[in-house]
Amino acid sequence: MAVNISTRKGNVKNKRSHALNSTKKRQNLNKQIYRLEDGSKARLSVKEIRTLKKNDQAA
């Protein structure tokens, strides 16, 4: 089972209609299950996964 490691939260925006009514809309994160180096599974956002891969290539 994947463990949720991420502490990031989604954004809250205003959704505007043509009549300029504003209602709150939540933009959720793109979370996916990612296997870590020790073999465990973690639920991370795609932005965090890209950062992990980028740091591994630099090392």
N, CA, C and O atoms as a DFTB+ gen file, in Angstrom:
236 C
 N C O
     1  1       0.838      -1.181       0.000
     2  2       0.000       0.000       0.000
     3  2       0.882       1.243       0.000
     4  3       1.891       1.295       0.703
     5  1       0.507       2.224      -0.774
     6  2       1.302       3.444      -0.900
     7  2       1.021       4.384       0.262
     8  3      -0.123       4.541       0.689
     9  1       2.074       5.002       0.765
    10  2       1.971       5.938       1.873
    11  2       2.028       7.355       1.320
    12  3       2.834       7.650       0.438
    13  1       1.180       8.222       1.833
    14  2       1.152       9.607       1.376
    15  2       2.239      10.391       2.113
    16  3       2.094      10.686       3.299
    17  1       3.330      10.731       1.412
    18  2       4.456      11.449       2.012
    19  2       4.306      12.952       1.821
    20  3       4.745      13.740       2.658
    21  1       3.694      13.335       0.733
    22  2       3.645      14.732       0.322
    23  2       2.886      15.597       1.330
    24  3       1.872      15.175       1.886
    25  1       3.390      16.812       1.558
    26  2       2.699      17.773       2.420
    27  2       2.082      18.895       1.605
    28  3       1.516      19.832       2.169
    29  1       2.183      18.810       0.287
    30  2       1.642      19.849      -0.572
    31  2       0.120      19.799      -0.582
    32  3      -0.479      18.739      -0.398
    33  1      -0.494      20.952      -0.799
    34  2      -1.943      21.043      -0.885
    35  2      -2.310      21.724      -2.184
    36  3      -1.501      22.448      -2.764
    37  1      -3.530      21.493      -2.644
    38  2      -3.993      22.086      -3.880
    39  2      -4.313      23.563      -3.714
    40  3      -4.435      24.072      -2.599
    41  1      -4.443      24.234      -4.842
    42  2      -4.781      25.652      -4.830
    43  2      -6.288      25.836      -4.775
    44  3      -7.045      24.968      -5.208
    45  1      -6.719      26.974      -4.239
    46  2      -8.125      27.347      -4.262
    47  2      -8.235      28.587      -5.129
    48  3      -7.633      29.621      -4.841
    49  1      -9.012      28.468      -6.193
    50  2      -9.159      29.557      -7.156
    51  2     -10.623      29.938      -7.244
    52  3     -11.493      29.233      -6.733
    53  1     -10.887      31.062      -7.897
    54  2     -12.246      31.455      -8.206
    55  2     -12.590      31.011      -9.612
    56  3     -11.846      31.269     -10.558
    57  1     -13.729      30.338      -9.739
    58  2     -14.230      29.948     -11.053
    59  2     -15.181      31.042     -11.508
    60  3     -16.131      31.374     -10.799
    61  1     -14.934      31.603     -12.685
    62  2     -15.731      32.737     -13.173
    63  2     -16.651      32.279     -14.300
    64  3     -16.206      31.650     -15.260
    65  1     -17.928      32.599     -14.173
    66  2     -18.871      32.331     -15.253
    67  2     -18.921      33.541     -16.185
    68  3     -18.259      34.551     -15.947
    69  1     -19.714      33.423     -17.247
    70  2     -19.845      34.554     -18.175
    71  2     -20.523      35.741     -17.501
    72  3     -20.318      36.887     -17.900
    73  1     -21.331      35.465     -16.479
    74  2     -21.989      36.540     -15.741
    75  2     -21.097      37.075     -14.622
    76  3     -21.538      37.871     -13.793
    77  1     -19.837      36.630     -14.604
    78  2     -18.817      37.035     -13.625
    79  2     -19.176      36.641     -12.200
    80  3     -18.725      37.282     -11.251
    81  1     -19.988      35.588     -12.037
    82  2     -20.207      35.036     -10.708
    83  2     -18.943      34.288     -10.303
    84  3     -18.319      33.616     -11.124
    85  1     -18.573      34.408      -9.039
    86  2     -17.361      33.720      -8.584
    87  2     -17.739      32.653      -7.576
    88  3     -18.409      32.935      -6.583
    89  1     -17.305      31.423      -7.835
    90  2     -17.469      30.319      -6.902
    91  2     -16.099      29.699      -6.684
    92  3     -15.269      29.669      -7.593
    93  1     -15.870      29.212      -5.491
    94  2     -14.576      28.632      -5.157
    95  2     -14.398      27.295      -5.868
    96  3     -15.307      26.466      -5.901
    97  1     -13.209      27.102      -6.436
    98  2     -12.864      25.875      -7.144
    99  2     -11.514      25.412      -6.628
   100  3     -10.596      26.218      -6.474
   101  1     -11.386      24.122      -6.360
   102  2     -10.121      23.578      -5.864
   103  2      -9.377      22.903      -7.001
   104  3      -9.949      22.092      -7.729
   105  1      -8.097      23.237      -7.156
   106  2      -7.226      22.581      -8.130
   107  2      -6.404      21.541      -7.386
   108  3      -5.495      21.875      -6.626
   109  1      -6.733      20.280      -7.613
   110  2      -6.045      19.205      -6.913
   111  2      -4.695      18.918      -7.551
   112  3      -4.450      19.271      -8.705
   113  1      -3.823      18.273      -6.784
   114  2      -2.506      17.899      -7.275
   115  2      -2.594      16.641      -8.124
   116  3      -3.528      15.850      -7.989
   117  1      -1.628      16.467      -8.984
   118  2      -1.516      15.263      -9.795
   119  2      -0.663      14.262      -9.012
   120  3       0.549      14.179      -9.210
   121  1      -1.306      13.503      -8.122
   122  2      -0.573      12.549      -7.286
   123  2      -0.555      11.188      -7.947
   124  3      -1.557      10.723      -8.490
   125  1       0.607      10.561      -7.891
   126  2       0.772       9.233      -8.460
   127  2       1.594       8.383      -7.511
   128  3       2.321       8.895      -6.660
   129  1       1.465       7.066      -7.675
   130  2       2.226       6.141      -6.842
   131  2       3.607       5.963      -7.457
   132  3       3.733       5.697      -8.652
   133  1       4.641       6.111      -6.634
   134  2       6.032       6.064      -7.085
   135  2       6.794       5.099      -6.191
   136  3       6.670       5.147      -4.967
   137  1       7.576       4.230      -6.797
   138  2       8.367       3.266      -6.030
   139  2       9.712       3.902      -5.682
   140  3      10.449       4.343      -6.564
   141  1      10.018       3.943      -4.394
   142  2      11.270       4.526      -3.918
   143  2      12.406       3.525      -4.075
   144  3      12.176       2.366      -4.421
   145  1      13.629       3.972      -3.820
   146  2      14.808       3.120      -4.002
   147  2      14.830       1.929      -3.052
   148  3      15.377       0.879      -3.389
   149  1      14.237       2.084      -1.858
   150  2      14.234       0.979      -0.901
   151  2      13.120      -0.027      -1.179
   152  3      12.964      -0.992      -0.430
   153  1      12.345       0.181      -2.239
   154  2      11.311      -0.767      -2.633
   155  2       9.921      -0.430      -2.133
   156  3       8.953      -1.061      -2.559
   157  1       9.788       0.532      -1.256
   158  2       8.465       0.898      -0.754
   159  2       7.771       1.832      -1.743
   160  3       8.419       2.505      -2.544
   161  1       6.454       1.855      -1.669
   162  2       5.668       2.709      -2.554
   163  2       5.227       3.952      -1.798
   164  3       4.874       3.887      -0.621
   165  1       5.251       5.082      -2.490
   166  2       4.841       6.350      -1.885
   167  2       3.952       7.095      -2.867
   168  3       4.133       6.989      -4.080
   169  1       3.003       7.841      -2.348
   170  2       2.148       8.663      -3.191
   171  2       2.704      10.081      -3.173
   172  3       2.654      10.771      -2.155
   173  1       3.238      10.504      -4.324
   174  2       3.865      11.821      -4.459
   175  2       3.218      12.569      -5.615
   176  3       2.597      11.970      -6.493
   177  1       3.375      13.878      -5.601
   178  2       2.916      14.658      -6.740
   179  2       3.942      14.526      -7.864
   180  3       5.105      14.199      -7.627
   181  1       3.490      14.786      -9.090
   182  2       4.367      14.638     -10.254
   183  2       5.517      15.631     -10.180
   184  3       6.627      15.325     -10.615
   185  1       5.268      16.807      -9.639
   186  2       6.327      17.804      -9.493
   187  2       7.440      17.275      -8.591
   188  3       8.619      17.479      -8.881
   189  1       7.077      16.596      -7.497
   190  2       8.085      16.028      -6.603
   191  2       8.830      14.866      -7.258
   192  3      10.030      14.698      -7.040
   193  1       8.124      14.062      -8.060
   194  2       8.763      12.942      -8.747
   195  2       9.782      13.455      -9.758
   196  3      10.877      12.904      -9.873
   197  1       9.424      14.515     -10.495
   198  2      10.367      15.097     -11.461
   199  2      11.597      15.638     -10.761
   200  3      12.709      15.500     -11.271
   201  1      11.416      16.259      -9.590
   202  2      12.548      16.792      -8.832
   203  2      13.458      15.661      -8.365
   204  3      14.682      15.786      -8.420
   205  1      12.863      14.548      -7.903
   206  2      13.668      13.406      -7.482
   207  2      14.490      12.851      -8.638
   208  3      15.678      12.566      -8.481
   209  1      13.857      12.696      -9.803
   210  2      14.571      12.164     -10.968
   211  2      15.666      13.111     -11.428
   212  3      16.746      12.675     -11.827
   213  1      15.385      14.412     -11.371
   214  2      16.369      15.391     -11.788
   215  2      17.592      15.363     -10.871
   216  3      18.722      15.448     -11.352
   217  1      17.381      15.246      -9.558
   218  2      18.490      15.203      -8.609
   219  2      19.291      13.910      -8.746
   220  3      20.498      13.910      -8.504
   221  1      18.642      12.811      -9.129
   222  2      19.359      11.548      -9.330
   223  2      20.264      11.633     -10.550
   224  3      21.358      11.069     -10.544
   225  1      19.828      12.325     -11.594
   226  2      20.655      12.457     -12.799
   227  2      21.844      13.365     -12.551
   228  3      22.909      13.151     -13.131
   229  1      21.689      14.380     -11.700
   230  2      22.770      15.307     -11.434
   231  2      23.866      14.657     -10.592
   232  3      25.033      15.036     -10.692
   233  1      23.498      13.680      -9.763
   234  2      24.471      13.052      -8.872
   235  2      25.358      12.064      -9.577
   236  3      26.226      11.457      -8.950
